[in-house]
Coordinates of C-alpha atoms and ligand atoms in Angstrom, one line a residue:
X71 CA -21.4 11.2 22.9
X72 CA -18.7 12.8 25.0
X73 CA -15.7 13.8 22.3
X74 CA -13.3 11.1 21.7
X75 CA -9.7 11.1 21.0
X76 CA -8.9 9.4 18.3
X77 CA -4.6 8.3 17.8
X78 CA -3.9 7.5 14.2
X79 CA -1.0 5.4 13.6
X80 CA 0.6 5.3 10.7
X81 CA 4.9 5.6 9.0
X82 CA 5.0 4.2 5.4
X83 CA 4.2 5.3 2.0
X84 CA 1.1 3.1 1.9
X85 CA -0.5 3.3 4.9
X86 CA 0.1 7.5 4.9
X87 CA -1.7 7.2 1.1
X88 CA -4.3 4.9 2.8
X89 CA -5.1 6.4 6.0
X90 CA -5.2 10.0 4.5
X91 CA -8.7 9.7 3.8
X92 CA -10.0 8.4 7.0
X93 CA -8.0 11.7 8.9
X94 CA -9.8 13.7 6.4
X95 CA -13.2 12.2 7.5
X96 CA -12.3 12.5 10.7
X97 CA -11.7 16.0 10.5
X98 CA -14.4 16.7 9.3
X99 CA -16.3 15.4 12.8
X100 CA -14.6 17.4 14.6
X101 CA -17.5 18.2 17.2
X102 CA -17.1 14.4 18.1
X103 CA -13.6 13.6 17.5
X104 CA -10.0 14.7 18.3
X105 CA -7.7 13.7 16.0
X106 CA -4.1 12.7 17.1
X107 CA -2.2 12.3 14.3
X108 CA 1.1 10.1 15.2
X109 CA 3.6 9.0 12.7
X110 CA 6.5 7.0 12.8
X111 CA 8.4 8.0 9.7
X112 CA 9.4 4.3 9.4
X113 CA 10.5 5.6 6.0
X114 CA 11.1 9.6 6.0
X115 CA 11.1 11.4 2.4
X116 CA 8.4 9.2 0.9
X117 CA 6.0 9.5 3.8
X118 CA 6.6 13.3 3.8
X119 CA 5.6 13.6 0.1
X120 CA 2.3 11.9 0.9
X121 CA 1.7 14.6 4.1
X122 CA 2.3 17.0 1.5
X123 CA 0.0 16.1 -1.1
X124 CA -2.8 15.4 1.6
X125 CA -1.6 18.7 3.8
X126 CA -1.6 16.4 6.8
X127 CA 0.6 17.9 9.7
X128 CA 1.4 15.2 12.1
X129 CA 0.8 16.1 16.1
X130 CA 3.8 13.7 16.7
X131 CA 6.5 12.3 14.7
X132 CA 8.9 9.8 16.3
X133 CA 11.4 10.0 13.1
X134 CA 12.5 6.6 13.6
X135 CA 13.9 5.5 10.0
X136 CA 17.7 4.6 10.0
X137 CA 19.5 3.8 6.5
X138 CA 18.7 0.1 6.0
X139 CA 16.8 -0.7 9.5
X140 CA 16.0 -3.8 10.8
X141 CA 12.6 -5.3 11.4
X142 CA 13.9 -5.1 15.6
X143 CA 15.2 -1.1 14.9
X144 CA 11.9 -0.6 13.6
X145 CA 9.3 -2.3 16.2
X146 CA 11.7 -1.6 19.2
X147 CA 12.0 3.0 18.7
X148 CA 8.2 2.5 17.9
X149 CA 7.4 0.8 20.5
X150 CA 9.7 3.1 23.4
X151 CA 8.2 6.1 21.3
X152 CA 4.4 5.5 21.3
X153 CA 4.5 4.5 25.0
X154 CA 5.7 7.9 25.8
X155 CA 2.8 9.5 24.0
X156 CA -0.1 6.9 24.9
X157 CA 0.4 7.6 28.5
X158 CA 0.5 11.7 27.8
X159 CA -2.2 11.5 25.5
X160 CA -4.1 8.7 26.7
X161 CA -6.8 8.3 23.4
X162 CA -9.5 6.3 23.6
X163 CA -8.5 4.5 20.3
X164 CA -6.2 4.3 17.9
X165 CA -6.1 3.1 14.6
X166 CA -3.9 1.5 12.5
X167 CA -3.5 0.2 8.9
X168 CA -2.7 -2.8 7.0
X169 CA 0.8 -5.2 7.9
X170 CA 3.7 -2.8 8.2
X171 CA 6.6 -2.7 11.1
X172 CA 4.7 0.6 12.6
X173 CA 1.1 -1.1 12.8
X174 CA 2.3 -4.1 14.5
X175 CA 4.1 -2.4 17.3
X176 CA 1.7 0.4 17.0
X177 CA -1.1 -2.3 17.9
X178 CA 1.2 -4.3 20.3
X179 CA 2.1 -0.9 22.6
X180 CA -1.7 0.2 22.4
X181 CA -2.6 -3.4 23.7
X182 CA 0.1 -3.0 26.5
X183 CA -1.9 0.4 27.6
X184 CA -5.4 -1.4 26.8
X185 CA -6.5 1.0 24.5
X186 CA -9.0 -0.1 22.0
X187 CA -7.3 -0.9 18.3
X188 CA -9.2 0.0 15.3
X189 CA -7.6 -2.1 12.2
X190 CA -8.1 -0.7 9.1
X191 CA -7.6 -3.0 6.0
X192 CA -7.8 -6.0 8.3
X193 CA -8.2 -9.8 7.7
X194 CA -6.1 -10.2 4.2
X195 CA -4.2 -13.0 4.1
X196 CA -2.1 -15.3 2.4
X197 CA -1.8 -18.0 5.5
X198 CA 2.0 -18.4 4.6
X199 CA 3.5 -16.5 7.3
X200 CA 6.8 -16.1 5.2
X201 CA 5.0 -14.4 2.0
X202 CA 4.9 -11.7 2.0
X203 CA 7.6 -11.0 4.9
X204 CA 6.6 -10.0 7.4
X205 CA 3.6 -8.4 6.7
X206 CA 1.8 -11.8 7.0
X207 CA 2.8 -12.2 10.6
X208 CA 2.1 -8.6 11.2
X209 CA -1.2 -8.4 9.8
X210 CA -2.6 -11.2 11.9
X211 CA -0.8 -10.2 15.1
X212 CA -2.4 -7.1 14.5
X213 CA -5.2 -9.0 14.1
X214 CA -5.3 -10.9 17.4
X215 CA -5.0 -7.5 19.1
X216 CA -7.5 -5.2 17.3
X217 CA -11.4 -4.7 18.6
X218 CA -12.6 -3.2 15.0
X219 CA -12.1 -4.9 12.1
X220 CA -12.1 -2.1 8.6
X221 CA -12.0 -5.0 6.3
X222 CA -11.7 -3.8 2.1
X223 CA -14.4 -7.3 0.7
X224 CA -16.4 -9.6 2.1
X225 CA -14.0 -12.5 1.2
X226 CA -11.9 -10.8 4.4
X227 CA -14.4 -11.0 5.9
X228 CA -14.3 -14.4 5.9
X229 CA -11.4 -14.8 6.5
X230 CA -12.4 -12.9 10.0
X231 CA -14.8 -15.5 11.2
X232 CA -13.1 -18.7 9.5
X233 CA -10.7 -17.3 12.6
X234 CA -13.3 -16.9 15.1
X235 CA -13.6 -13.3 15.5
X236 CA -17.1 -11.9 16.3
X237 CA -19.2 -10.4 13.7
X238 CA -20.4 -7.6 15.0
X239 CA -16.6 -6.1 15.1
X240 CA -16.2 -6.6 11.5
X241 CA -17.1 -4.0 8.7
X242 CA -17.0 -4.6 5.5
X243 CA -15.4 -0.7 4.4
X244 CA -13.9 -0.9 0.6
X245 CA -10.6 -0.4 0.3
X246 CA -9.3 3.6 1.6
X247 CA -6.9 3.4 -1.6
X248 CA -10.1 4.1 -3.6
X249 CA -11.1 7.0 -1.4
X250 CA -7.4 8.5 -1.8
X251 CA -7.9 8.2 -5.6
X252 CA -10.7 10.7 -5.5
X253 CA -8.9 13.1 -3.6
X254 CA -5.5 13.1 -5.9
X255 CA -8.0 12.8 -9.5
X256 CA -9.3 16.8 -8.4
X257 CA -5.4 17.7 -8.2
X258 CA -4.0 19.8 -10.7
X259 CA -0.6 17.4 -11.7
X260 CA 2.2 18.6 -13.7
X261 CA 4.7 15.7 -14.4
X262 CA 7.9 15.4 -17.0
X263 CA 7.3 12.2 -17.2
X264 CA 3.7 12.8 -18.5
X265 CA 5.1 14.1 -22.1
X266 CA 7.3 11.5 -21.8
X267 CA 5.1 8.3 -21.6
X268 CA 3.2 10.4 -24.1
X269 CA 5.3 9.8 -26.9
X270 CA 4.6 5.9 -26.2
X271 CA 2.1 3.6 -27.6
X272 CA 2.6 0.8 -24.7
X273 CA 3.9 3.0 -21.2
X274 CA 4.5 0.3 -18.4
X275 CA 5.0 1.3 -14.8
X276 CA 7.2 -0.5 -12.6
X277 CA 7.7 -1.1 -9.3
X278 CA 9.4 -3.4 -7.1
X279 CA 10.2 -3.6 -3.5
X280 CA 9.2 -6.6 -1.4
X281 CA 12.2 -8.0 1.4
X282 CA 11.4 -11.4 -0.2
X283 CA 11.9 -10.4 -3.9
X284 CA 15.6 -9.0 -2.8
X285 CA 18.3 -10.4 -5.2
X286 CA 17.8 -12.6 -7.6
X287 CA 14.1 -12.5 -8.0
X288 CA 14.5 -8.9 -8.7
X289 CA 17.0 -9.6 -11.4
X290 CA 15.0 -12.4 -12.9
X291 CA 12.3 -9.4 -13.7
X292 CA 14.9 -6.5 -14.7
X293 CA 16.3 -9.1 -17.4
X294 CA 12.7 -10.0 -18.4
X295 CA 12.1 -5.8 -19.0
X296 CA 15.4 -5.7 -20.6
X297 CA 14.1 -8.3 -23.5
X298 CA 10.6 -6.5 -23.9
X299 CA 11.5 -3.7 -24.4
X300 CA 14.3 -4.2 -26.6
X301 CA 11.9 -6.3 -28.7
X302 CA 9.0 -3.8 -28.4
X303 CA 9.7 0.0 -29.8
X304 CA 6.2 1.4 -28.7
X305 CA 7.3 0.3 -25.1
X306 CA 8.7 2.5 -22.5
X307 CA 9.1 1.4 -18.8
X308 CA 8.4 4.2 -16.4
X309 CA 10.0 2.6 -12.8
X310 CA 10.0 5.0 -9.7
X311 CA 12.4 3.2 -8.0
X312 CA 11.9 2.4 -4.1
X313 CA 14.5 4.5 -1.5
X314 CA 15.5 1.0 -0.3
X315 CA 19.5 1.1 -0.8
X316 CA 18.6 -2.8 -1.8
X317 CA 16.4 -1.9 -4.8
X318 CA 17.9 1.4 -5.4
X319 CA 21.6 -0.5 -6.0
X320 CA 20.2 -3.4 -8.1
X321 CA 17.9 -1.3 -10.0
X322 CA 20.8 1.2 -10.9
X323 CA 22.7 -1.7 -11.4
X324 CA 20.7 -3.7 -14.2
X325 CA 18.0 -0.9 -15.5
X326 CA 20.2 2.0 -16.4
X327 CA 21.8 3.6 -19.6
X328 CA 18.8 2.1 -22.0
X329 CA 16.5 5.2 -22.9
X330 CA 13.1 3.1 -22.8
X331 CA 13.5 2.6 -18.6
X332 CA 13.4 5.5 -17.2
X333 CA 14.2 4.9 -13.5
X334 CA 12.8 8.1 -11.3
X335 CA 12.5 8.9 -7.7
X336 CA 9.3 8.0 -6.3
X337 CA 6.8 10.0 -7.2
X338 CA 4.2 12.3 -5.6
X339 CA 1.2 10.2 -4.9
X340 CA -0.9 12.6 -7.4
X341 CA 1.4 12.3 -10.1
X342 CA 1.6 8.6 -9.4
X343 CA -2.1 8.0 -9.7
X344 CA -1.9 10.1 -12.9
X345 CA 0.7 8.3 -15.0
X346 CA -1.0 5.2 -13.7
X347 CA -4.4 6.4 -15.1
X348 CA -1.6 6.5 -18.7
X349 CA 0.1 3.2 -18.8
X350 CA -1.1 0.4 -21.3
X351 CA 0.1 -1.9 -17.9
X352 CA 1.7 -2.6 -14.4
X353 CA 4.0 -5.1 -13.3
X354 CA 3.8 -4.5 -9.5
X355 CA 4.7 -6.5 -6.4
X356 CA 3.2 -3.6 -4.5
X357 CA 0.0 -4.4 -2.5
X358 CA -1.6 -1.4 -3.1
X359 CA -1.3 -1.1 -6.8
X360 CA -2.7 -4.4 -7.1
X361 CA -6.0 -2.3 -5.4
X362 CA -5.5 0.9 -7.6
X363 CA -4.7 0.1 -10.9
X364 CA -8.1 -1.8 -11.5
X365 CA -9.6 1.3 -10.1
X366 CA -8.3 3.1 -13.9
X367 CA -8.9 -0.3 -16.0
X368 CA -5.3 -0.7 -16.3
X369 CA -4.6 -4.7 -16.2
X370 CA -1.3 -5.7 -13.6
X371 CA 0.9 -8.7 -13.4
X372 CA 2.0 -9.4 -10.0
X373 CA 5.4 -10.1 -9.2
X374 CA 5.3 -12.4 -6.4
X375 CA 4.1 -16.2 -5.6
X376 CA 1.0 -15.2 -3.9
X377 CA -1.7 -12.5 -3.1
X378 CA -3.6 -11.7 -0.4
X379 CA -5.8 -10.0 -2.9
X380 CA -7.4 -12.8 -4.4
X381 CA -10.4 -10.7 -5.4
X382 CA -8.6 -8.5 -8.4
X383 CA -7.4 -12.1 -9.7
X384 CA -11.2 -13.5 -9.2
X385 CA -12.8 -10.3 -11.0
X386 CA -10.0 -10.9 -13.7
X387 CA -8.1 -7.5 -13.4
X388 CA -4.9 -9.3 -12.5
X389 CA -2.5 -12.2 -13.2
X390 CA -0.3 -13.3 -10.1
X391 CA 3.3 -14.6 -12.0
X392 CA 6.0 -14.9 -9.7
X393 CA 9.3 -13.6 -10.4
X394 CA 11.0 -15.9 -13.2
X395 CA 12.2 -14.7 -15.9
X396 CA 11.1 -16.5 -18.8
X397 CA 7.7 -16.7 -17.4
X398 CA 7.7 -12.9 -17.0
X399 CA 8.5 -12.1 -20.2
X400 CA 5.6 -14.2 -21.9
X401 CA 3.1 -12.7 -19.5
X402 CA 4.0 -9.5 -20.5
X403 CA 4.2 -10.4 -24.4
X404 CA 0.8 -11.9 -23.9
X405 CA -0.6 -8.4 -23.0
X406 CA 1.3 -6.4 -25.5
X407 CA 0.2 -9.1 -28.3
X408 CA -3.1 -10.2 -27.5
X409 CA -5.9 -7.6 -27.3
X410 CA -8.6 -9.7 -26.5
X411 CA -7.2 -10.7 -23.7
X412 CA -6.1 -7.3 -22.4
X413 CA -8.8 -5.9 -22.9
X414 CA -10.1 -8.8 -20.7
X415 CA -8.1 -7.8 -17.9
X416 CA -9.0 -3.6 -18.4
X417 CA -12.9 -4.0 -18.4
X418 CA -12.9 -6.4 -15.4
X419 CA -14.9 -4.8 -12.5
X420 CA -12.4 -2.8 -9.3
X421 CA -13.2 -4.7 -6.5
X422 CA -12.4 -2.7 -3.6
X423 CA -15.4 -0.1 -3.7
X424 CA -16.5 3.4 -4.5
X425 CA -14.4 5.4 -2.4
X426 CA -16.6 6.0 0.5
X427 CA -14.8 3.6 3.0
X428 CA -13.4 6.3 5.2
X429 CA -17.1 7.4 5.4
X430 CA -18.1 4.0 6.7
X431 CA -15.0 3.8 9.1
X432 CA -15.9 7.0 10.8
X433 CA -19.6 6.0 11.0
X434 CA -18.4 3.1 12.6
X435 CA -15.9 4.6 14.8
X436 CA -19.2 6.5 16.2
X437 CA -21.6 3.7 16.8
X438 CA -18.9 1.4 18.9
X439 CA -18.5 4.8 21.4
X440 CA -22.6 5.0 21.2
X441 CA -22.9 1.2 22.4
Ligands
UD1_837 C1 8.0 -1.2 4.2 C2 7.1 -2.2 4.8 C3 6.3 -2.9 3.7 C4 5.7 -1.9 2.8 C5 6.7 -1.0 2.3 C6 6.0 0.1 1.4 C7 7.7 -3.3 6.9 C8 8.5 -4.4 7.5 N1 7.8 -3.2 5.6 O1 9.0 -1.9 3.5 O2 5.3 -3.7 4.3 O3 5.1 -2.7 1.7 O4 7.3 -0.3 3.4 O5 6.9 0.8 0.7 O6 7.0 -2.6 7.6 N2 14.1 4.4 2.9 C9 14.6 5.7 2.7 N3 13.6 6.7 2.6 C10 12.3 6.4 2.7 C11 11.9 5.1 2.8 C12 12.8 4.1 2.9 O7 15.7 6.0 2.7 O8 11.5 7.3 2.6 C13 15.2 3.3 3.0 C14 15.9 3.3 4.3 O9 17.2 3.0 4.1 C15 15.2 2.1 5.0 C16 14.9 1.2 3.9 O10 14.6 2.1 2.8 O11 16.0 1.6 6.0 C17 13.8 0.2 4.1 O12 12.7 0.7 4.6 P1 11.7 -0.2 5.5 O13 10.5 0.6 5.9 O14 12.4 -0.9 6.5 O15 11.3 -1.4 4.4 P2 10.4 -1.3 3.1 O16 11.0 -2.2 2.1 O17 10.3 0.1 2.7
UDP838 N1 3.2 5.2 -5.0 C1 3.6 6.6 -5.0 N2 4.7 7.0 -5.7 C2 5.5 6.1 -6.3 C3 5.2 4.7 -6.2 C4 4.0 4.3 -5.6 O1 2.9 7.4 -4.5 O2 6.5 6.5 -6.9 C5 2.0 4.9 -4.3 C6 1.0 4.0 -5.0 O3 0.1 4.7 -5.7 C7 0.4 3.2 -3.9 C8 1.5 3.1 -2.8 O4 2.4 4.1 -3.2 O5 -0.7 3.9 -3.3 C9 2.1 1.7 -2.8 O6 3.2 1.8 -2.0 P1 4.4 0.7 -1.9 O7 4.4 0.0 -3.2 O8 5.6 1.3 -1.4 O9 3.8 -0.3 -0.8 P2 2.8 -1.5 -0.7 O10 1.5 -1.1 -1.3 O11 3.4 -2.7 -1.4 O12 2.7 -1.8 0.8

């Protein structure tokens, strides 16, 4: 095989934590494959934290986050950007991740220059295309423009052909959040808020940042904490609180001056993963907690309406409870007060693999240039 240039994609949190892993396998072909590594920096400090845990040093970066951005801002300076470095680089394929801003127009200006798309995490989906907003939309747009298909279970899979796509473009990978674990568990991590949490029978990590759970959803859960844990003295709520101004404000707002919610900036992914591995439980409406947490047999309630990860709630591992407040607060005293059921939710199986899926995607990666 003649060496191919491969352009990853990629200007979140998420997809930096998720797409780590497949640059690392990529490097290590590097007889067959040139990497180009592209990012957006739809969001600045917290992707450069994840560069800096992985020591990923990006070939381009197009820097386009303003202070509360639209979804136009976003998809419009990607878009100018990666045209400009498509036609100088010209790779042979370019890979993306997941439902964000940045993979959507990533896909869309790759598609405009006909270069082959390589979709990793594809084919979740809720089918509501408002929930979550706009990932839904993305993630199948991306979808209808991708020719590999990285999907994390077989039920994506499905939901792949139930849309008519063609087998043989579809893997079936695990999930890259897995992978990423192994890489941050051989990290020596030093954390404050390690003794912290450590004084605490019951430490619960927090996060919140969805578009659609702006406002009042997002104070229906802060007054839910605010009853556990002044009912519950072996609780303490560890929340790094999302760079958003939205969430930063409302969290500020509603969380602060009680000495059981500790609100932090985010965190290193390392030190993430490792106070994860130490809470009794998450209340998330991340997507990729919903992926990790069952990876450390920590049990999560979801914050949102609806998951496009069906397969934790299938094996168990996690209860999807919207965002109101009474209903919040009972699912949490139901895991602080009923062991048999948590532990339930703990020893359920993690269904998103063993952590070789960058291993698979790479593999693949070489077979569709072998054809
Ligand atoms: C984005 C993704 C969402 C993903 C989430 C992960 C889209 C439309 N949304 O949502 O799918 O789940 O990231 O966190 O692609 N900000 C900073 N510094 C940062 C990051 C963000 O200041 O490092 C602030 C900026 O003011 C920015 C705002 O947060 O304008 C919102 O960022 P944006 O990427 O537009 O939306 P997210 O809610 O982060
Ligand atoms: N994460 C992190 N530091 C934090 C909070 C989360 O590194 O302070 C990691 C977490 O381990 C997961 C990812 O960020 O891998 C989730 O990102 P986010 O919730 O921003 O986005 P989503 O998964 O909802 O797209």
């Amino acid at each position: 095989m003649m060496k191919k240039k491969i352009g990853v994609v990629f200007g979140t949190r998420p997809e930096a934590i998720k797409m780590a892993p497949v640059i690392k396998e990529l490097e290590k072909h590097k007889n067959q494959f040139e990497t180009v590594i592209i990012v957006t920096a739809q969001h600045r400090e917290m992707l450069d934290q994840v560069l800096h845990v992985f020591n990923i040093n990006p070939t381009y970066d197009l820097n386009v986050m303003r202070p509360k951005q639209s979804l136009s801002d976003i998809t419009v300076n990607v878009m100018k950007g990666l045209e400009e470095i498509f036609l100088d680089e010209k790779p042979d394929m370019i890979l993306v991740h997941g439902d964000t801003t940045t993979s959507f127009a990533a896909a869309l200006a790759a598609y405009y220059q006909q270069i082959p798309i390589g979709h990793v995490e594809a084919g979740l989906r809720t089918y509501d295309k408002y929930f979550p907003f706009p990932e839904e939309a993305n993630r199948q747009l991306i979808d209808n423009l991708a020719d590999l298909f990285f999907v994390p279970t077989e039920l994506t899979k499905s939901n792949l052909l139930k849309e008519n796509k063609s087998e043989d473009q579809i893997m079936v990978t695990g999930n890259t959040a897995i992978d990423a674990i192994q890489y941050t568990k051989q990290l020596n991590v030093n954390h404050e808020l390690l003794n912290t949490i450590q004084g605490y029978k019951k430490p619960i990590l927090l996060t919140m940042h969805r578009r659609e759970n702006h406002g009042e959803p997002m104070k229906q859960v802060f007054k839910a904490i605010k009853r556990v844990v002044n009912e519950h003295e072996d609780v303490v709520v560890v929340m790094p609180v999302h760079l958003s101004p939205v969430v930063q404000e409302l969290a500020k707002e509603m969380l602060s001056g009680n000495e059981r919610i500790i609100l932090s900036a985010p965190l290193e992914v390392d030190a993430f993963h490792k106070i994860l591995s130490k809470s009794y439980l998450v209340l998330t409406d991340s997507g990729g907690l919903q992926e990790e947490a069952p990876a450390f047999d920590i049990p999560v309630l979801v914050l949102r309406d609806k998951t496009e990860r069906p397969e934790g709630f299938t094996a168990g591992t996690l209860k999807v409870i919207g965002t109101e407040e009474e209903k919040v607060y009972q699912s949490i005293e139901q895991l602080l007060n009923n062991q048999v059921l948590y532990n339930k939710m703990a020893k359920a199986d993690n269904p998103y693999g063993d952590g070789t899926a960058s291993q698979i995607i790479v593999n693949t990666i070489k077979k569709y240039f072998n054809k």
